[in-house]
Coordinates of C-alpha atoms and ligand atoms in Angstrom, one line a residue:
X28 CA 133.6 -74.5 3.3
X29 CA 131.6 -75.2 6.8
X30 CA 127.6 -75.2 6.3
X31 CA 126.7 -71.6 6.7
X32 CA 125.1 -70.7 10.1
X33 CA 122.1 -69.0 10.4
X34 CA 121.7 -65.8 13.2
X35 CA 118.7 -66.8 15.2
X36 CA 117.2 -65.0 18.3
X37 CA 117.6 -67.1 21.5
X38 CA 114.3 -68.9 20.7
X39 CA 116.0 -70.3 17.6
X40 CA 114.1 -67.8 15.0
X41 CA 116.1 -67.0 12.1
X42 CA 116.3 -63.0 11.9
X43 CA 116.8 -61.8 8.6
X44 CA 118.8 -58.6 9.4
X45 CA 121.2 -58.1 12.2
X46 CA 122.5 -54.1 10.9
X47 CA 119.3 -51.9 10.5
X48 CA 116.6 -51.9 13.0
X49 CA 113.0 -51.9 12.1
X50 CA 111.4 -48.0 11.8
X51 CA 108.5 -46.6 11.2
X52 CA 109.4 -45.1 7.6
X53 CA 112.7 -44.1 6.7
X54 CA 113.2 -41.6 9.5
X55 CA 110.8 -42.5 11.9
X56 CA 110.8 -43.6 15.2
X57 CA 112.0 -47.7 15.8
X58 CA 109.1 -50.2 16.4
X59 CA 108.3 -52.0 19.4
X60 CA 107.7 -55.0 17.1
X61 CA 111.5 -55.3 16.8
X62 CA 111.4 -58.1 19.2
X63 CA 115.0 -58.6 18.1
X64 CA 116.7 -55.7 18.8
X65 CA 114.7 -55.3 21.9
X66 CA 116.1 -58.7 23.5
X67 CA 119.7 -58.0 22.1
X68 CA 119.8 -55.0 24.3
X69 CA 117.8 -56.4 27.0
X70 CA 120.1 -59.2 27.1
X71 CA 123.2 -56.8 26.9
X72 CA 121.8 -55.1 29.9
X73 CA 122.3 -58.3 31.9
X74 CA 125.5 -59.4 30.8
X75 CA 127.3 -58.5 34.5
X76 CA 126.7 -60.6 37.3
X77 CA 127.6 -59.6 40.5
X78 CA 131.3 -58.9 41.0
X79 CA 133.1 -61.0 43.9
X80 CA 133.6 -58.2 46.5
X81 CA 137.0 -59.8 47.0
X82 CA 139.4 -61.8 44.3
X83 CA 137.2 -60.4 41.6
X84 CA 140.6 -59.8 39.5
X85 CA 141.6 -63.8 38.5
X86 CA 143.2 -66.0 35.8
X87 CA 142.8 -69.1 35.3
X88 CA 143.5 -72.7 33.7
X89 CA 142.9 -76.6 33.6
X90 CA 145.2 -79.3 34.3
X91 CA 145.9 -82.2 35.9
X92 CA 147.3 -83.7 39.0
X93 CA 149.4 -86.6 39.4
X94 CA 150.1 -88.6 43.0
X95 CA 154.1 -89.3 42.7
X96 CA 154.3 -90.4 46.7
X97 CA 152.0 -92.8 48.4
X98 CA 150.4 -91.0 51.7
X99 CA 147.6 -93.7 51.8
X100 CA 148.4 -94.1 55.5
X101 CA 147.2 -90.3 56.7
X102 CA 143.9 -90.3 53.8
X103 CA 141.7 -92.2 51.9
X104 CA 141.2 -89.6 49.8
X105 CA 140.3 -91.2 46.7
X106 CA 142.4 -88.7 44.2
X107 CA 145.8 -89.9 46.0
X108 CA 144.7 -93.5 46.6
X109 CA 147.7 -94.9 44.6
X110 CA 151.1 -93.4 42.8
X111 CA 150.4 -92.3 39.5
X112 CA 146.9 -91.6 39.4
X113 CA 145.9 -88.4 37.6
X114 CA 143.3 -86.1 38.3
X115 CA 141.8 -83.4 36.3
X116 CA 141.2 -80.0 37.9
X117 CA 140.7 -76.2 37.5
X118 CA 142.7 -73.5 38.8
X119 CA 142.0 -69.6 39.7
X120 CA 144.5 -67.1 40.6
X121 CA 143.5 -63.7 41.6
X122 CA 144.3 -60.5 43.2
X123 CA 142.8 -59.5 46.4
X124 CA 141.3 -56.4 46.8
X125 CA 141.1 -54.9 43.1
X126 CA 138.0 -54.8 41.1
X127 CA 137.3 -57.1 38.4
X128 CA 139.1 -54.8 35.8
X129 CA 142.3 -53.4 37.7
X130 CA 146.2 -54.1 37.6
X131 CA 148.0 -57.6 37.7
X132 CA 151.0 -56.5 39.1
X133 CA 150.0 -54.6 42.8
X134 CA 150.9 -55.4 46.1
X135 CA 148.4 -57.9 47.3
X136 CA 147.8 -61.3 48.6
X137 CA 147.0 -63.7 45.6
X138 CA 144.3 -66.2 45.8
X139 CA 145.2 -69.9 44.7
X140 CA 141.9 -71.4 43.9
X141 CA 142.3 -75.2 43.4
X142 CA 139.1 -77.3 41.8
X143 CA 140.3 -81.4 41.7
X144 CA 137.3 -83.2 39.9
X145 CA 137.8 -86.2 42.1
X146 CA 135.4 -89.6 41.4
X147 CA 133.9 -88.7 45.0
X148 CA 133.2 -85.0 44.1
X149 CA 134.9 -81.9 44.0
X150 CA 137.5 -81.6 46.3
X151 CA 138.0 -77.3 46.8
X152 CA 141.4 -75.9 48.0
X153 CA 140.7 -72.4 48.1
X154 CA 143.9 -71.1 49.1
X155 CA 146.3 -68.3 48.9
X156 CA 150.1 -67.7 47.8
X157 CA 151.0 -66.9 51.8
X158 CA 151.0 -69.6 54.1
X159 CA 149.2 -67.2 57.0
X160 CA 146.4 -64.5 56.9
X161 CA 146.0 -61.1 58.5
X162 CA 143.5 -62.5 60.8
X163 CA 142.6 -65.4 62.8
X164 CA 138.8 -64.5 63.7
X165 CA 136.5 -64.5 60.9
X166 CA 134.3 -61.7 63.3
X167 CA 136.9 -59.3 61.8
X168 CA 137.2 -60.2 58.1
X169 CA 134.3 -57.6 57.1
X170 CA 136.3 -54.7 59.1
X171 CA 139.8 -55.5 57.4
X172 CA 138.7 -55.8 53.7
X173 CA 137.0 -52.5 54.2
X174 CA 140.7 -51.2 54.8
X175 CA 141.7 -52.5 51.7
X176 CA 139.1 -51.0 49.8
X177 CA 138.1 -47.4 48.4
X178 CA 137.7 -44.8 50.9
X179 CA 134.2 -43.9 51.6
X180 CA 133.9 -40.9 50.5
X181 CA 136.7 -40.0 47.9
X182 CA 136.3 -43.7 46.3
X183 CA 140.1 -43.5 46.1
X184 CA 142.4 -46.5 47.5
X185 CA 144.1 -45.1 51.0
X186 CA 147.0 -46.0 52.9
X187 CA 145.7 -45.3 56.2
X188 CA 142.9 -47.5 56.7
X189 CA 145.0 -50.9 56.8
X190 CA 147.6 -49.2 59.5
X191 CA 145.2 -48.1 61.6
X192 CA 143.4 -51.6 61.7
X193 CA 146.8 -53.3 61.7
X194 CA 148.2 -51.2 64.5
X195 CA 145.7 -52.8 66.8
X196 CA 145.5 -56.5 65.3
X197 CA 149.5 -57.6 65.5
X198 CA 148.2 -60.8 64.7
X199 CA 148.4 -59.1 60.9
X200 CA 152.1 -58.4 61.5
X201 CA 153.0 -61.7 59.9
X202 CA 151.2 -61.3 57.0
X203 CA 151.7 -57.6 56.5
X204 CA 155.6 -58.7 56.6
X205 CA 154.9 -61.2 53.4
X206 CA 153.0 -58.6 51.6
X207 CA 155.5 -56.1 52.0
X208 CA 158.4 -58.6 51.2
X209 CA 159.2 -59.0 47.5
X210 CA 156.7 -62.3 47.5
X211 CA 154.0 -59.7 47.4
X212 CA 154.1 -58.6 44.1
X213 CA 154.9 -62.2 42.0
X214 CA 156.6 -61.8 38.6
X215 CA 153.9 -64.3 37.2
X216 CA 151.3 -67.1 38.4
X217 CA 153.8 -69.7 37.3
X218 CA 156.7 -67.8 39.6
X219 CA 154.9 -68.3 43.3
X220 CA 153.5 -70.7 45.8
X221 CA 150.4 -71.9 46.7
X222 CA 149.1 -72.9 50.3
X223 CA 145.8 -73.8 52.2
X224 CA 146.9 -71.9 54.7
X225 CA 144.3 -73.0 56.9
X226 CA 144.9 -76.3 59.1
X227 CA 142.8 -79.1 58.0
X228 CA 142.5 -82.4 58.5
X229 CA 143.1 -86.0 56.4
X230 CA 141.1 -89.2 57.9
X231 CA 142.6 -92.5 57.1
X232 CA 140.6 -96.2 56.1
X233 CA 141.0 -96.9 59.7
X234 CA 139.3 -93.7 60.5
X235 CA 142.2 -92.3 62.6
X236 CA 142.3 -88.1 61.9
X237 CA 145.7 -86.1 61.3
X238 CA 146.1 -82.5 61.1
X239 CA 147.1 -81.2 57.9
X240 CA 149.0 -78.7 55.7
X241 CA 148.7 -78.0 52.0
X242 CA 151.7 -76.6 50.1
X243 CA 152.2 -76.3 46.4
X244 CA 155.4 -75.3 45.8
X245 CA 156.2 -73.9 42.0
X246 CA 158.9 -75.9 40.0
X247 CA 159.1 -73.0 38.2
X248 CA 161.3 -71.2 41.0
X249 CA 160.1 -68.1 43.1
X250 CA 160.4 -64.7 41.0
X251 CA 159.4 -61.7 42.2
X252 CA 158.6 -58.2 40.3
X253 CA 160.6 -55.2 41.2
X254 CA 158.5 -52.6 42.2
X255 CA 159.5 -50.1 39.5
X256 CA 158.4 -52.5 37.1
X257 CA 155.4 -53.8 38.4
X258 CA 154.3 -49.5 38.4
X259 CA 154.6 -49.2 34.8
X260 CA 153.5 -52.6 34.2
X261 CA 149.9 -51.6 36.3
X262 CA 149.9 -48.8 33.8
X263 CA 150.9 -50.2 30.2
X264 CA 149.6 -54.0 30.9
X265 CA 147.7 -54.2 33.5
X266 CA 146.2 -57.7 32.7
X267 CA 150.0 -59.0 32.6
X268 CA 149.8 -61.9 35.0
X269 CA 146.9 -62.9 32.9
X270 CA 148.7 -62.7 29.7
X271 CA 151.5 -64.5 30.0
X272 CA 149.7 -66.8 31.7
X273 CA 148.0 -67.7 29.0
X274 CA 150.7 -67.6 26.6
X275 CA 152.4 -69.8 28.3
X276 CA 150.3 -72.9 28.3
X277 CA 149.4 -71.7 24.7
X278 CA 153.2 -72.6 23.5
X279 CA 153.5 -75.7 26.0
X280 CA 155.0 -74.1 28.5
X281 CA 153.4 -75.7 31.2
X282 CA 153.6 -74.5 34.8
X283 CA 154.0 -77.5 37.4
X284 CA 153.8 -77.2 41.4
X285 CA 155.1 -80.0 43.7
X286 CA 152.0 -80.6 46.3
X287 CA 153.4 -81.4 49.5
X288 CA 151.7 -82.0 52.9
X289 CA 152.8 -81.0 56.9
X290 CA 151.5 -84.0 59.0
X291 CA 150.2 -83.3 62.9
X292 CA 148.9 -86.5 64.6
X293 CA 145.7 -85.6 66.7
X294 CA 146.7 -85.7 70.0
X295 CA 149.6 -83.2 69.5
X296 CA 147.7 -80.2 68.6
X297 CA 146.5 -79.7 72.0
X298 CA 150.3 -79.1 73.3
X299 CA 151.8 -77.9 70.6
X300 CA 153.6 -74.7 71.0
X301 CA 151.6 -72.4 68.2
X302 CA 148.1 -73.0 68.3
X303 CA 147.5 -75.0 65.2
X304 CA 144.5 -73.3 64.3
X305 CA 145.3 -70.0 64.2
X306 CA 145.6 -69.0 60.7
X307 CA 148.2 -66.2 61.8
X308 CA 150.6 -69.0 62.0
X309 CA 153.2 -71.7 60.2
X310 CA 154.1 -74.7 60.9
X311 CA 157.8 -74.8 61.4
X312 CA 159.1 -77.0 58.8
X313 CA 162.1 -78.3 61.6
X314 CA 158.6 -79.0 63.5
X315 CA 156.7 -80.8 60.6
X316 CA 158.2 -81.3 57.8
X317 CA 157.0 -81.4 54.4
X318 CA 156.1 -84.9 52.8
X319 CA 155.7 -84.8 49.0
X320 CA 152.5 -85.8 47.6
X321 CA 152.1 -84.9 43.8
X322 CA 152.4 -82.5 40.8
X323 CA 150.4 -80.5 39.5
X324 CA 150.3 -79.0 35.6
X325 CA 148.1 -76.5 34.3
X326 CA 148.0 -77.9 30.6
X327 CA 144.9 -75.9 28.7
X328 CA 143.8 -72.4 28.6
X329 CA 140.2 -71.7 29.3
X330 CA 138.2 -71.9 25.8
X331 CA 135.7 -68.7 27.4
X332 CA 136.8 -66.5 30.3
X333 CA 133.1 -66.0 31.4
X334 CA 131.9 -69.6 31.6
X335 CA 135.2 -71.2 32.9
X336 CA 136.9 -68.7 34.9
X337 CA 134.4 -66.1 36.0
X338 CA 131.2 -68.7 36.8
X339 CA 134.2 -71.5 38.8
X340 CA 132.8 -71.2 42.2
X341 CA 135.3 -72.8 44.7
X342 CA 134.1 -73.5 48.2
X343 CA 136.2 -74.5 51.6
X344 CA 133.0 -76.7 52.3
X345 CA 133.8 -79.2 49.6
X346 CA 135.8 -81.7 51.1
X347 CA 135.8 -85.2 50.0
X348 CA 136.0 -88.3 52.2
X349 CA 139.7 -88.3 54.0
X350 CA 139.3 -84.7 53.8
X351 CA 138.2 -82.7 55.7
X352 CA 138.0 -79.4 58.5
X353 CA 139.4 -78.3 61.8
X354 CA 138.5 -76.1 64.3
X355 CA 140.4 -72.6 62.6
X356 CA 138.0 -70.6 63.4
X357 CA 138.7 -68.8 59.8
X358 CA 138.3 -71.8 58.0
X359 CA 134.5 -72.3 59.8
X360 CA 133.6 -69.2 58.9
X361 CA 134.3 -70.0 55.0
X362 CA 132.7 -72.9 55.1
X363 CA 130.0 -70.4 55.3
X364 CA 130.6 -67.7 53.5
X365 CA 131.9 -68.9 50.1
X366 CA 129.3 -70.8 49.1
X367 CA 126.6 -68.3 50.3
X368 CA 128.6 -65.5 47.9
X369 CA 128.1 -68.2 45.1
X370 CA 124.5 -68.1 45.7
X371 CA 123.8 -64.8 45.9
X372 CA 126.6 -64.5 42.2
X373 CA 125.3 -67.1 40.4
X374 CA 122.2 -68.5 42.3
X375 CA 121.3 -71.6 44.0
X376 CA 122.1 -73.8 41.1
X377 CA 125.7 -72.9 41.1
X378 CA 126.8 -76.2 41.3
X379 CA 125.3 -77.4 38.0
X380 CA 127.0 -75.1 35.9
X381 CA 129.8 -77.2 34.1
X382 CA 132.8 -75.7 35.4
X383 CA 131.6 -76.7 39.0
X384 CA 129.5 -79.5 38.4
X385 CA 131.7 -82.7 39.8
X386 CA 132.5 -85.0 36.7
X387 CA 131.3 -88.2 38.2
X388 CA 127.7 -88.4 37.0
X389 CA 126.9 -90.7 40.1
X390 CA 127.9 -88.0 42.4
X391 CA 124.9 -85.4 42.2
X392 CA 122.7 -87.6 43.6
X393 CA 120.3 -84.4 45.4
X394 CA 117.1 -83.7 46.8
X395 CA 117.8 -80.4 45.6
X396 CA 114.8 -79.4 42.7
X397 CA 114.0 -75.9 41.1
X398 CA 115.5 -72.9 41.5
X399 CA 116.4 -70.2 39.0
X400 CA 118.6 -71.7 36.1
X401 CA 117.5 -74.9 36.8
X402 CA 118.8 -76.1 33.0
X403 CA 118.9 -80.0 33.3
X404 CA 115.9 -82.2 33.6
X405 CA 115.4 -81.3 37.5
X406 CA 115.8 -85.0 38.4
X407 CA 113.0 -85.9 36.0
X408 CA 110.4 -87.8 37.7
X409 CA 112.6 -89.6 40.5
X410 CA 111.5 -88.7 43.9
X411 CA 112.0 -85.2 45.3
X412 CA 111.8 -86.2 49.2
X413 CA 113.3 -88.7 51.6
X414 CA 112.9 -90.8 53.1
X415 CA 111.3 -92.3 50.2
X416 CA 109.9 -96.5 49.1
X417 CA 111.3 -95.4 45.2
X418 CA 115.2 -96.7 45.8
X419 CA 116.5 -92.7 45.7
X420 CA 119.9 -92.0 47.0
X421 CA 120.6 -92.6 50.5
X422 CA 123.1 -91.4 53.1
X423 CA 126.0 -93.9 53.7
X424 CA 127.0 -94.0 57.3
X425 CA 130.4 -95.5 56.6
X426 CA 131.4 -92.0 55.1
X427 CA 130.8 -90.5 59.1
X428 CA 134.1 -89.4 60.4
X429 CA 135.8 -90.2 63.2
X430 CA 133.9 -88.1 66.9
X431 CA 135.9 -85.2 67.3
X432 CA 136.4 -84.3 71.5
X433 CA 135.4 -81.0 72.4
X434 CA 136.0 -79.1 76.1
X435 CA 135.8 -75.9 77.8
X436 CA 132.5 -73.2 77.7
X437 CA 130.9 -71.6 75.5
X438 CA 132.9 -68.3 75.1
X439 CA 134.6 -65.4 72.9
X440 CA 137.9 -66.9 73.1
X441 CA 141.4 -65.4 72.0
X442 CA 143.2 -68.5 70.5
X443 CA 146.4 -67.2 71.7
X444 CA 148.9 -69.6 73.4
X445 CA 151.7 -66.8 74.7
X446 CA 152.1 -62.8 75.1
X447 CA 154.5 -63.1 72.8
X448 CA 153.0 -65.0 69.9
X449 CA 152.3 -62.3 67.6
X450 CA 155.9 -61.0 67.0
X451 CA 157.6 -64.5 66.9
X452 CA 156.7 -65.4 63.8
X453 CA 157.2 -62.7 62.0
X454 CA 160.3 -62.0 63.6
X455 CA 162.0 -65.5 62.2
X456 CA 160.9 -64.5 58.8
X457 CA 162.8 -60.8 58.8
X458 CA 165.7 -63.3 60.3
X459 CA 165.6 -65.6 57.3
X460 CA 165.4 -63.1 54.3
X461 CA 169.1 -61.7 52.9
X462 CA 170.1 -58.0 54.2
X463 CA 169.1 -56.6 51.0
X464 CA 165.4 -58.5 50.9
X465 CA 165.3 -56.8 54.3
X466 CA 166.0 -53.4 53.0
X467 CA 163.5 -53.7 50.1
X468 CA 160.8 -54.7 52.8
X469 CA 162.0 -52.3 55.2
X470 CA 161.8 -49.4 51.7
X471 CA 158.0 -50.7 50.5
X472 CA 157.3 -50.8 54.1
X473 CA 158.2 -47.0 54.7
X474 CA 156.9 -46.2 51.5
X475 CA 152.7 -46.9 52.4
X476 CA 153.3 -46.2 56.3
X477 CA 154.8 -43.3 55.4
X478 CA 151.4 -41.5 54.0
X479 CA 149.7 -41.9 57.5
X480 CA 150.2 -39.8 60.5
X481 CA 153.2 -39.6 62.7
X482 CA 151.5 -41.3 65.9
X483 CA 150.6 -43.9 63.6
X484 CA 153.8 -44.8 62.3
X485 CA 155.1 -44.7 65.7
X486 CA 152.6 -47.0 66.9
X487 CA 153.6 -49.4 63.9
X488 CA 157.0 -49.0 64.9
X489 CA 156.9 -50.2 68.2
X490 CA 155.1 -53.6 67.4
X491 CA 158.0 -54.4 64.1
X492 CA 160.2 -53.7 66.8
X493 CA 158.7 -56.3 69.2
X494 CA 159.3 -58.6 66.2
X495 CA 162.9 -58.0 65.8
X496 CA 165.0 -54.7 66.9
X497 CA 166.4 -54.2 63.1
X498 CA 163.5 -54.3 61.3
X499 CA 161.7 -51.4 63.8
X500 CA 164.7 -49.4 63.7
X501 CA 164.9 -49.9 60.2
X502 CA 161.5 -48.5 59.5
X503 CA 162.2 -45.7 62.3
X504 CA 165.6 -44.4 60.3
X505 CA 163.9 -44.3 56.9
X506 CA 160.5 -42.7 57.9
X507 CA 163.4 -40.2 60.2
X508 CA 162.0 -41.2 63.5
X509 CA 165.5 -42.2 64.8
Ligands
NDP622 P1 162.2 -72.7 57.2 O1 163.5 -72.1 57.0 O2 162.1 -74.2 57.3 O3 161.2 -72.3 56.0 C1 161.2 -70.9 55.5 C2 160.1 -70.8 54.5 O4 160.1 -69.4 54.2 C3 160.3 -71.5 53.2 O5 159.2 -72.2 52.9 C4 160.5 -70.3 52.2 O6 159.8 -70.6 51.0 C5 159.8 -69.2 52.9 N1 160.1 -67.9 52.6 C6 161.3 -67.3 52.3 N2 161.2 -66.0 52.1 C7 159.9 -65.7 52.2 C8 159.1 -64.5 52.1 N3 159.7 -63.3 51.8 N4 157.8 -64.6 52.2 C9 157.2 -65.7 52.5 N5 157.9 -66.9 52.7 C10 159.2 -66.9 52.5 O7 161.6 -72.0 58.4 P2 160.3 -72.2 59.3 O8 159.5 -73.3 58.9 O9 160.8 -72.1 60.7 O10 159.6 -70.8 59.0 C11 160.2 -69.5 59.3 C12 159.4 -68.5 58.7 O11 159.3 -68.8 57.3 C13 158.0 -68.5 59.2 O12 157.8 -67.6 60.3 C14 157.2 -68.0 58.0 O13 157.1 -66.6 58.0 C15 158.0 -68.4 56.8 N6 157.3 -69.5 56.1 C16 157.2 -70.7 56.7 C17 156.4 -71.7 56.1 C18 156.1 -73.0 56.8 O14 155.2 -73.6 56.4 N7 156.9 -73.3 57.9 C19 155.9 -71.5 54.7 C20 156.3 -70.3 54.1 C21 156.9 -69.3 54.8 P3 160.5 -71.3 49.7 O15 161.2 -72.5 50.2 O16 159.4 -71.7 48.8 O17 161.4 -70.3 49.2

């Protein structure tokens, strides 16, 4: 028999009864003196904190990468410095645009958070299971989750919303196409891809910078739900993903993605075809193809959803050296913004909390002192300022990367590099899928777009038709427009 525990309050105070609350007499009213019950339901009050207003629906699990391929010659990245070596990390996979409580299996974008606890920090790839994004500008991000969320005044999801912002930003035809494909509702975490989408960029011991693409690629196979199933499943299971997720690991069953990597030397992005920042496009593989770098397992199920999955904070901005940005003009806006939502979520201290706090103790070597939550010894007594004469931590020049060249004005600029370069893309994807993947997109297509006006659907019409004939006249025959 274990020692028995005694209930305390959170100051450690034994209470000696944790079913009947202290009253005035056998019916009278409860005592302020209770101090117990008072901070139990004080402290129950505060048990939310506030929900991510996007990917607030997530999963998640720890594992381990391993490098199986040696790219030593694009990064010094630490974590893939040699074959072999093994890196522990977290993962978080979540919905979109659903509330911290709603179904699994919807039609959305999946997020594909990635935390790798590397010995020079936390490297973050906060990506997604699409390669591109609905936008390229992150001036419109605000404006295009609104369309994905409740209706103002009804508070019910809507359909019209997304075409009417879509129908005037083709650079979401790509994406929308994805989404509507049977990628966007996966049968399971294990069962799709993950991408950083964004362009970044890899910095090599000689300090020479590539352009870069992350894809993790599931060994598991891509499996998608039908949408008749993923309907009841929103209904009778709605935490499915996260289920069998869970169960998965729990009997061994242990999902693994291949990591593999596109590879742009510097000079070619500025005459490359596509604009390699524009988050609205691929890579073509025939272009850049992919070099394997790695697996990665997800080997343990969280042991509490709160502290490990719902407190993980990922952020673009943590790149580690031989890692690092580019000029996506999405990407610079999340350097931003993900780290100021931590803040305001869990508060300036976000980084100590020990899902996110980087593994190597020698690499939290801050200024930073105070704040709420401050629950370490707040750097004790070493100096809080530098410059300083007391041998604190000091910036290391040899980490500055290589000068990147800049030119033009000062401007509100496009980012497009032909008329055309909206409907391309998409196009080659409707080329690539089988007649009867077409069909189902063409059928879940028709199926939103048919709950908005005429002269909207029209409109959409038109610009799937720019992308390739078949699929616009496809959408036009099923919605009876042709
Ligand atoms: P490739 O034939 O070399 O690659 C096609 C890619 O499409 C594969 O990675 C495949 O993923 C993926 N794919 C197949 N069906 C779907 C779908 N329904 N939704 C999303 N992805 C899908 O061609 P390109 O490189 O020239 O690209 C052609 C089109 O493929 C692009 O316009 C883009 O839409 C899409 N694509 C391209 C990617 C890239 O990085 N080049 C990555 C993902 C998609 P898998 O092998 O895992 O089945």
């Amino acid at each position: 028999m274990s020692e028995k525990k005694i209930l305390t309050t959170a100051a450690g105070i034994p209470v000696s009864d944790n079913q009947t609350s202290l009253t005035a007499g056998e019916r009278g009213p409860t005592l302020l003196q209770d101090h117990y019950l008072l901070e139990k339901l004080a402290h129950f009050n505060r048990e939310r904190i506030p929900e991510r207003v996007v990917h607030a629906k997530a999963t998640g699990a720890h594992g381990v990468f391993t490098v199986t391929n040696d790219i030593t010659k694009y990064t010094k990245a630490r974590l893939f410095s040699e074959v072999g070596k093994k890196t522990e990390m977290f993962g978080r996979f979540s919905t979109v645009a659903g509330e911290k409580g709603s179904a699994d299996t919807v039609r959305d974008v999946r997020g594909f958070s990635l935390k790798f606890y590397t010995e020079e920090g936390n490297w973050d790839m906060v990506g997604n299971n699409t390669p591109v994004f609905f936008i390229r500008d992150a001036i419109k991000f605000p404006d295009f989750i609104h369309t994905q969320k409740r209706e103002p005044q009804t508070n019910a999801p809507r359909d019209f919303a997304q075409w009417d912002f879509w129908s005037q930003v083709p650079e979401a035809l790509h994406q929308v196409t994805i989404l509507f494909s049977d990628r966007g509702i996966p049968m399971g975490i294990p069962y799709m891809n993950g991408y950083g989408s964004h362009t970044y960029s890899f910095i090599n011991a000689d300090n020479e910078r590539f352009w870069v693409k992350f894809h993790f690629k599931t060994q598991q196979g891509i499996r998608c739900m039908p949408v008749d199933e993923a309907k009841k499943l929103a209904g009778e299971c709605p935490d499915y993903h996260t289920i069998e997720l869970f169960k998965a690991i729990e009997r061994g069953d242990c999902p693994k993605w291949t990591l593999y990597v596109q590879i742009m030397p510097e000079k070619e992005a500025e005459e490359y075809r596509w604009n390699p920042f524009d988050l609205t496009k691929v890579w073509p593989h025939t272009d850049y193809p992919l070099i394997e770098v790695g697996v990665m397992e997800l080997n343990r199920n969280p042991a509490n959803y709160f502290a490990e999955v719902e407190q993980s904070a990922f952020s673009p901005a943590n790149v580690v050296p031989g890692i690092s940005f580019s000029p996506c003009k999405m990407l610079q806006a999340r350097i931003f913004s993900y780290a100021d939502a931590h803040r305001y979520r869990l508060g300036a201290n976000f980084e100590r909390l020990p899902i996110n706090a980087p593994r190597a103790a020698t690499v939290q070597n801050v200024y930073q002192r105070d704040g709420a939550m401050r629950f370490d010894d707040n750097g004790g007594a070493d100096p809080n300022y530098e410059p300083n004469s007391m041998g604190g931590p000091v910036a290391d020049p040899t980490y500055a990367e290589p000068p990147l060249r800049i030119s033009g004005d000062a401007d509100r600029y496009e980012q497009k590099r032909g008329v055309d370069d909206d409907y391309i893309q998409p196009g080659n994807l409707f080329r690539l899928m089988s007649p009867e993947q077409q069909e189902r997109l063409v059928e879940n297509i028709s199926g939103s777009l048919g709950n908005v006006p005429k002269e909207l659907q029209e409109k959409m019409i038109a610009h799937f038709r720019k992308t390739d004939e078949n699929y616009g006249n496809g959408i036009a025959r099923k919605l009876g427009l042709m």
